[in-house]
Amino acid sequence: MAFDSQFHIDRLRNAAHVLCMPVDELMEKGQAEDHQRVRLVGGIGIFCDPNTFQSPQDMPGLPSNVGVVVGLHPKHSAMSV
């Protein structure tokens, strides 16, 4: 069992080459040995890259045990001017 204090949903989906996929299904796509797999019981999902932000329509698809934070990664700070 695991609680991830923070993970980047947009980057995870981008790395998996999927635009929209439920987080629990996305976690199953990860490659891990059976003894390394955990059951995610909660976390804070962070969207930090403007080009891959979710649309408001996609937000309800997130699990209720995952909080959402939207921010701007420092490497994109010039976009906020």
Short mmCIF file of the N, C-alpha and C atoms (twelve columns), coordinates in Angstrom:
data_MODEL
# 
_entry.id   MODEL 
# 
loop_
_atom_site.group_PDB 
_atom_site.id 
_atom_site.type_symbol 
_atom_site.label_atom_id 
_atom_site.label_alt_id 
_atom_site.label_comp_id 
_atom_site.label_asym_id 
_atom_site.label_seq_id 
_atom_site.Cartn_x 
_atom_site.Cartn_y 
_atom_site.Cartn_z 
_atom_site.pdbx_PDB_model_num 
ATOM 1   N N  . MET A 1  0.848   -1.155 0.000   1 
ATOM 2   C CA . MET A 1  0.000   0.000  0.000   1 
ATOM 3   C C  . MET A 1  0.904   1.230  0.000   1 
ATOM 4   N N  . ALA A 2  0.482   2.269  -0.714  1 
ATOM 5   C CA . ALA A 2  1.322   3.464  -0.800  1 
ATOM 6   C C  . ALA A 2  0.466   4.714  -0.920  1 
ATOM 7   N N  . PHE A 3  0.978   5.797  -0.387  1 
ATOM 8   C CA . PHE A 3  0.413   7.131  -0.578  1 
ATOM 9   C C  . PHE A 3  1.538   7.953  -1.159  1 
ATOM 10  N N  . ASP A 4  1.360   8.435  -2.375  1 
ATOM 11  C CA . ASP A 4  2.397   9.228  -3.031  1 
ATOM 12  C C  . ASP A 4  2.145   10.690 -2.693  1 
ATOM 13  N N  . SER A 5  3.107   11.306 -2.038  1 
ATOM 14  C CA . SER A 5  2.905   12.683 -1.602  1 
ATOM 15  C C  . SER A 5  2.729   13.643 -2.769  1 
ATOM 16  N N  . GLN A 6  3.293   13.312 -3.914  1 
ATOM 17  C CA . GLN A 6  3.096   14.140 -5.106  1 
ATOM 18  C C  . GLN A 6  3.594   13.401 -6.330  1 
ATOM 19  N N  . PHE A 7  2.839   13.497 -7.397  1 
ATOM 20  C CA . PHE A 7  3.289   12.950 -8.668  1 
ATOM 21  C C  . PHE A 7  2.715   13.799 -9.789  1 
ATOM 22  N N  . HIS A 8  3.396   13.813 -10.909 1 
ATOM 23  C CA . HIS A 8  3.043   14.682 -12.032 1 
ATOM 24  C C  . HIS A 8  2.187   13.903 -13.024 1 
ATOM 25  N N  . ILE A 9  0.872   14.045 -12.901 1 
ATOM 26  C CA . ILE A 9  -0.047  13.305 -13.755 1 
ATOM 27  C C  . ILE A 9  0.179   13.641 -15.221 1 
ATOM 28  N N  . ASP A 10 0.361   14.915 -15.533 1 
ATOM 29  C CA . ASP A 10 0.535   15.302 -16.936 1 
ATOM 30  C C  . ASP A 10 1.805   14.700 -17.520 1 
ATOM 31  N N  . ARG A 11 2.871   14.694 -16.780 1 
ATOM 32  C CA . ARG A 11 4.124   14.122 -17.285 1 
ATOM 33  C C  . ARG A 11 4.039   12.601 -17.391 1 
ATOM 34  N N  . LEU A 12 3.354   11.978 -16.441 1 
ATOM 35  C CA . LEU A 12 3.184   10.532 -16.476 1 
ATOM 36  C C  . LEU A 12 2.384   10.116 -17.705 1 
ATOM 37  N N  . ARG A 13 1.306   10.837 -17.987 1 
ATOM 38  C CA . ARG A 13 0.504   10.533 -19.176 1 
ATOM 39  C C  . ARG A 13 1.305   10.790 -20.448 1 
ATOM 40  N N  . ASN A 14 2.083   11.849 -20.467 1 
ATOM 41  C CA . ASN A 14 2.903   12.157 -21.633 1 
ATOM 42  C C  . ASN A 14 3.929   11.051 -21.870 1 
ATOM 43  N N  . ALA A 15 4.574   10.575 -20.815 1 
ATOM 44  C CA . ALA A 15 5.573   9.510  -20.947 1 
ATOM 45  C C  . ALA A 15 4.942   8.206  -21.426 1 
ATOM 46  N N  . ALA A 16 3.682   7.983  -21.053 1 
ATOM 47  C CA . ALA A 16 2.977   6.767  -21.467 1 
ATOM 48  C C  . ALA A 16 2.306   6.933  -22.829 1 
ATOM 49  N N  . HIS A 17 2.428   8.119  -23.420 1 
ATOM 50  C CA . HIS A 17 1.849   8.423  -24.735 1 
ATOM 51  C C  . HIS A 17 0.327   8.284  -24.738 1 
ATOM 52  N N  . VAL A 18 -0.310  8.748  -23.669 1 
ATOM 53  C CA . VAL A 18 -1.774  8.776  -23.605 1 
ATOM 54  C C  . VAL A 18 -2.209  10.177 -23.201 1 
ATOM 55  N N  . LEU A 19 -3.243  10.678 -23.835 1 
ATOM 56  C CA . LEU A 19 -3.729  12.015 -23.510 1 
ATOM 57  C C  . LEU A 19 -4.609  12.007 -22.275 1 
ATOM 58  N N  . CYS A 20 -5.433  10.990 -22.164 1 
ATOM 59  C CA . CYS A 20 -6.341  10.926 -21.035 1 
ATOM 60  C C  . CYS A 20 -6.551  9.464  -20.682 1 
ATOM 61  N N  . MET A 21 -6.282  9.127  -19.454 1 
ATOM 62  C CA . MET A 21 -6.469  7.769  -18.973 1 
ATOM 63  C C  . MET A 21 -6.634  7.860  -17.467 1 
ATOM 64  N N  . PRO A 22 -7.565  7.110  -16.897 1 
ATOM 65  C CA . PRO A 22 -7.703  7.139  -15.441 1 
ATOM 66  C C  . PRO A 22 -6.377  6.805  -14.755 1 
ATOM 67  N N  . VAL A 23 -6.119  7.465  -13.644 1 
ATOM 68  C CA . VAL A 23 -4.846  7.299  -12.941 1 
ATOM 69  C C  . VAL A 23 -4.596  5.844  -12.570 1 
ATOM 70  N N  . ASP A 24 -5.622  5.121  -12.108 1 
ATOM 71  C CA . ASP A 24 -5.402  3.731  -11.718 1 
ATOM 72  C C  . ASP A 24 -4.982  2.874  -12.912 1 
ATOM 73  N N  . GLU A 25 -5.551  3.123  -14.092 1 
ATOM 74  C CA . GLU A 25 -5.134  2.398  -15.293 1 
ATOM 75  C C  . GLU A 25 -3.726  2.810  -15.705 1 
ATOM 76  N N  . LEU A 26 -3.424  4.079  -15.570 1 
ATOM 77  C CA . LEU A 26 -2.103  4.590  -15.913 1 
ATOM 78  C C  . LEU A 26 -1.031  3.940  -15.047 1 
ATOM 79  N N  . MET A 27 -1.332  3.762  -13.766 1 
ATOM 80  C CA . MET A 27 -0.373  3.137  -12.855 1 
ATOM 81  C C  . MET A 27 -0.096  1.688  -13.261 1 
ATOM 82  N N  . GLU A 28 -1.079  1.018  -13.827 1 
ATOM 83  C CA . GLU A 28 -0.897  -0.367 -14.266 1 
ATOM 84  C C  . GLU A 28 0.038   -0.470 -15.466 1 
ATOM 85  N N  . LYS A 29 0.180   0.615  -16.234 1 
ATOM 86  C CA . LYS A 29 1.053   0.609  -17.405 1 
ATOM 87  C C  . LYS A 29 2.529   0.634  -17.023 1 
ATOM 88  N N  . GLY A 30 2.808   1.052  -15.799 1 
ATOM 89  C CA . GLY A 30 4.192   1.128  -15.354 1 
ATOM 90  C C  . GLY A 30 4.838   -0.242 -15.291 1 
ATOM 91  N N  . GLN A 31 6.115   -0.276 -15.587 1 
ATOM 92  C CA . GLN A 31 6.833   -1.541 -15.547 1 
ATOM 93  C C  . GLN A 31 7.499   -1.690 -14.191 1 
ATOM 94  N N  . ALA A 32 7.056   -2.691 -13.455 1 
ATOM 95  C CA . ALA A 32 7.636   -2.968 -12.141 1 
ATOM 96  C C  . ALA A 32 7.551   -4.462 -11.884 1 
ATOM 97  N N  . GLU A 33 8.539   -4.951 -11.177 1 
ATOM 98  C CA . GLU A 33 8.504   -6.354 -10.766 1 
ATOM 99  C C  . GLU A 33 7.326   -6.554 -9.824  1 
ATOM 100 N N  . ASP A 34 6.775   -7.750 -9.797  1 
ATOM 101 C CA . ASP A 34 5.624   -8.020 -8.934  1 
ATOM 102 C C  . ASP A 34 5.891   -7.648 -7.483  1 
ATOM 103 N N  . HIS A 35 7.092   -7.921 -6.992  1 
ATOM 104 C CA . HIS A 35 7.392   -7.628 -5.585  1 
ATOM 105 C C  . HIS A 35 7.564   -6.124 -5.329  1 
ATOM 106 N N  . GLN A 36 7.632   -5.316 -6.385  1 
ATOM 107 C CA . GLN A 36 7.766   -3.870 -6.238  1 
ATOM 108 C C  . GLN A 36 6.440   -3.135 -6.396  1 
ATOM 109 N N  . ARG A 37 5.417   -3.817 -6.847  1 
ATOM 110 C CA . ARG A 37 4.120   -3.170 -7.077  1 
ATOM 111 C C  . ARG A 37 3.463   -2.809 -5.755  1 
ATOM 112 N N  . VAL A 38 2.776   -1.687 -5.767  1 
ATOM 113 C CA . VAL A 38 2.043   -1.231 -4.587  1 
ATOM 114 C C  . VAL A 38 0.622   -0.882 -5.008  1 
ATOM 115 N N  . ARG A 39 -0.239  -0.805 -4.046  1 
ATOM 116 C CA . ARG A 39 -1.613  -0.346 -4.288  1 
ATOM 117 C C  . ARG A 39 -1.666  1.103  -3.853  1 
ATOM 118 N N  . LEU A 40 -1.911  1.994  -4.796  1 
ATOM 119 C CA . LEU A 40 -1.961  3.421  -4.497  1 
ATOM 120 C C  . LEU A 40 -3.269  3.733  -3.781  1 
ATOM 121 N N  . VAL A 41 -3.158  4.246  -2.565  1 
ATOM 122 C CA . VAL A 41 -4.360  4.559  -1.785  1 
ATOM 123 C C  . VAL A 41 -4.620  6.058  -1.711  1 
ATOM 124 N N  . GLY A 42 -3.758  6.851  -2.299  1 
ATOM 125 C CA . GLY A 42 -3.962  8.290  -2.300  1 
ATOM 126 C C  . GLY A 42 -2.725  9.011  -2.770  1 
ATOM 127 N N  . GLY A 43 -2.872  10.290 -2.993  1 
ATOM 128 C CA . GLY A 43 -1.734  11.089 -3.422  1 
ATOM 129 C C  . GLY A 43 -2.176  12.482 -3.820  1 
ATOM 130 N N  . ILE A 44 -1.200  13.270 -4.196  1 
ATOM 131 C CA . ILE A 44 -1.434  14.618 -4.696  1 
ATOM 132 C C  . ILE A 44 -0.946  14.632 -6.137  1 
ATOM 133 N N  . GLY A 45 -1.861  14.790 -7.067  1 
ATOM 134 C CA . GLY A 45 -1.513  14.842 -8.479  1 
ATOM 135 C C  . GLY A 45 -1.225  16.275 -8.882  1 
ATOM 136 N N  . ILE A 46 -0.084  16.476 -9.502  1 
ATOM 137 C CA . ILE A 46 0.348   17.821 -9.870  1 
ATOM 138 C C  . ILE A 46 0.358   17.963 -11.390 1 
ATOM 139 N N  . PHE A 47 -0.256  19.026 -11.866 1 
ATOM 140 C CA . PHE A 47 -0.170  19.403 -13.275 1 
ATOM 141 C C  . PHE A 47 0.749   20.613 -13.327 1 
ATOM 142 N N  . CYS A 48 1.905   20.490 -14.026 1 
ATOM 143 C CA . CYS A 48 2.899   21.564 -13.962 1 
ATOM 144 C C  . CYS A 48 3.368   22.060 -15.322 1 
ATOM 145 N N  . ASP A 49 2.964   21.403 -16.388 1 
ATOM 146 C CA . ASP A 49 3.385   21.814 -17.723 1 
ATOM 147 C C  . ASP A 49 2.166   22.318 -18.493 1 
ATOM 148 N N  . PRO A 50 2.094   23.616 -18.788 1 
ATOM 149 C CA . PRO A 50 0.906   24.184 -19.442 1 
ATOM 150 C C  . PRO A 50 0.474   23.451 -20.709 1 
ATOM 151 N N  . ASN A 51 1.415   22.938 -21.479 1 
ATOM 152 C CA . ASN A 51 1.052   22.253 -22.722 1 
ATOM 153 C C  . ASN A 51 0.320   20.941 -22.485 1 
ATOM 154 N N  . THR A 52 0.418   20.396 -21.272 1 
ATOM 155 C CA . THR A 52 -0.225  19.112 -20.989 1 
ATOM 156 C C  . THR A 52 -1.240  19.212 -19.857 1 
ATOM 157 N N  . PHE A 53 -1.646  20.428 -19.495 1 
ATOM 158 C CA . PHE A 53 -2.697  20.576 -18.476 1 
ATOM 159 C C  . PHE A 53 -3.951  19.842 -18.938 1 
ATOM 160 N N  . GLN A 54 -4.678  19.285 -17.997 1 
ATOM 161 C CA . GLN A 54 -5.948  18.638 -18.292 1 
ATOM 162 C C  . GLN A 54 -7.023  19.685 -18.517 1 
ATOM 163 N N  . SER A 55 -8.007  19.327 -19.286 1 
ATOM 164 C CA . SER A 55 -9.150  20.215 -19.449 1 
ATOM 165 C C  . SER A 55 -10.065 20.018 -18.240 1 
ATOM 166 N N  . PRO A 56 -10.901 20.992 -17.943 1 
ATOM 167 C CA . PRO A 56 -11.832 20.834 -16.813 1 
ATOM 168 C C  . PRO A 56 -12.716 19.591 -16.946 1 
ATOM 169 N N  . GLN A 57 -12.998 19.158 -18.172 1 
ATOM 170 C CA . GLN A 57 -13.817 17.973 -18.380 1 
ATOM 171 C C  . GLN A 57 -13.111 16.697 -17.925 1 
ATOM 172 N N  . ASP A 58 -11.775 16.696 -17.918 1 
ATOM 173 C CA . ASP A 58 -11.017 15.508 -17.521 1 
ATOM 174 C C  . ASP A 58 -10.862 15.381 -16.012 1 
ATOM 175 N N  . MET A 59 -11.006 16.464 -15.288 1 
ATOM 176 C CA . MET A 59 -10.783 16.440 -13.843 1 
ATOM 177 C C  . MET A 59 -11.706 15.480 -13.091 1 
ATOM 178 N N  . PRO A 60 -13.001 15.399 -13.430 1 
ATOM 179 C CA . PRO A 60 -13.858 14.466 -12.686 1 
ATOM 180 C C  . PRO A 60 -13.423 13.005 -12.817 1 
ATOM 181 N N  . GLY A 61 -12.616 12.675 -13.824 1 
ATOM 182 C CA . GLY A 61 -12.145 11.309 -14.003 1 
ATOM 183 C C  . GLY A 61 -11.051 10.906 -13.036 1 
ATOM 184 N N  . LEU A 62 -10.544 11.851 -12.258 1 
ATOM 185 C CA . LEU A 62 -9.496  11.524 -11.292 1 
ATOM 186 C C  . LEU A 62 -10.112 10.843 -10.077 1 
ATOM 187 N N  . PRO A 63 -9.390  9.901  -9.473  1 
ATOM 188 C CA . PRO A 63 -9.929  9.214  -8.297  1 
ATOM 189 C C  . PRO A 63 -10.165 10.185 -7.146  1 
ATOM 190 N N  . SER A 64 -11.127 9.883  -6.313  1 
ATOM 191 C CA . SER A 64 -11.442 10.762 -5.184  1 
ATOM 192 C C  . SER A 64 -10.322 10.791 -4.148  1 
ATOM 193 N N  . ASN A 65 -9.431  9.794  -4.169  1 
ATOM 194 C CA . ASN A 65 -8.331  9.755  -3.205  1 
ATOM 195 C C  . ASN A 65 -7.082  10.478 -3.710  1 
ATOM 196 N N  . VAL A 66 -7.201  11.185 -4.838  1 
ATOM 197 C CA . VAL A 66 -6.081  11.951 -5.393  1 
ATOM 198 C C  . VAL A 66 -6.476  13.421 -5.421  1 
ATOM 199 N N  . GLY A 67 -5.767  14.219 -4.632  1 
ATOM 200 C CA . GLY A 67 -5.969  15.664 -4.669  1 
ATOM 201 C C  . GLY A 67 -5.298  16.232 -5.899  1 
ATOM 202 N N  . VAL A 68 -5.678  17.416 -6.297  1 
ATOM 203 C CA . VAL A 68 -5.130  18.017 -7.514  1 
ATOM 204 C C  . VAL A 68 -4.534  19.380 -7.203  1 
ATOM 205 N N  . VAL A 69 -3.349  19.613 -7.750  1 
ATOM 206 C CA . VAL A 69 -2.684  20.904 -7.652  1 
ATOM 207 C C  . VAL A 69 -2.281  21.300 -9.069  1 
ATOM 208 N N  . VAL A 70 -2.533  22.538 -9.425  1 
ATOM 209 C CA . VAL A 70 -2.108  23.052 -10.721 1 
ATOM 210 C C  . VAL A 70 -1.078  24.131 -10.457 1 
ATOM 211 N N  . GLY A 71 0.074   23.978 -11.064 1 
ATOM 212 C CA . GLY A 71 1.149   24.937 -10.860 1 
ATOM 213 C C  . GLY A 71 1.896   25.168 -12.156 1 
ATOM 214 N N  . LEU A 72 2.971   25.883 -12.053 1 
ATOM 215 C CA . LEU A 72 3.808   26.177 -13.206 1 
ATOM 216 C C  . LEU A 72 5.236   25.795 -12.861 1 
ATOM 217 N N  . HIS A 73 5.781   24.844 -13.602 1 
ATOM 218 C CA . HIS A 73 7.155   24.413 -13.375 1 
ATOM 219 C C  . HIS A 73 8.084   25.599 -13.638 1 
ATOM 220 N N  . PRO A 74 9.131   25.770 -12.823 1 
ATOM 221 C CA . PRO A 74 10.035  26.914 -13.003 1 
ATOM 222 C C  . PRO A 74 10.613  27.042 -14.413 1 
ATOM 223 N N  . LYS A 75 10.807  25.921 -15.103 1 
ATOM 224 C CA . LYS A 75 11.373  26.030 -16.459 1 
ATOM 225 C C  . LYS A 75 10.403  26.700 -17.431 1 
ATOM 226 N N  . HIS A 76 9.124   26.812 -17.033 1 
ATOM 227 C CA . HIS A 76 8.124   27.470 -17.874 1 
ATOM 228 C C  . HIS A 76 7.791   28.873 -17.371 1 
ATOM 229 N N  . SER A 77 8.586   29.407 -16.474 1 
ATOM 230 C CA . SER A 77 8.250   30.689 -15.849 1 
ATOM 231 C C  . SER A 77 8.137   31.833 -16.859 1 
ATOM 232 N N  . ALA A 78 8.852   31.769 -17.952 1 
ATOM 233 C CA . ALA A 78 8.769   32.833 -18.957 1 
ATOM 234 C C  . ALA A 78 7.393   32.877 -19.615 1 
ATOM 235 N N  . MET A 79 6.653   31.769 -19.554 1 
ATOM 236 C CA . MET A 79 5.317   31.722 -20.151 1 
ATOM 237 C C  . MET A 79 4.312   32.537 -19.347 1 
ATOM 238 N N  . SER A 80 4.646   32.844 -18.096 1 
ATOM 239 C CA . SER A 80 3.686   33.527 -17.231 1 
ATOM 240 C C  . SER A 80 3.775   35.044 -17.329 1 
ATOM 241 N N  . VAL A 81 4.662   35.550 -18.156 1 
ATOM 242 C CA . VAL A 81 4.840   36.996 -18.280 1 
ATOM 243 C C  . VAL A 81 3.784   37.575 -19.177 1 
# 
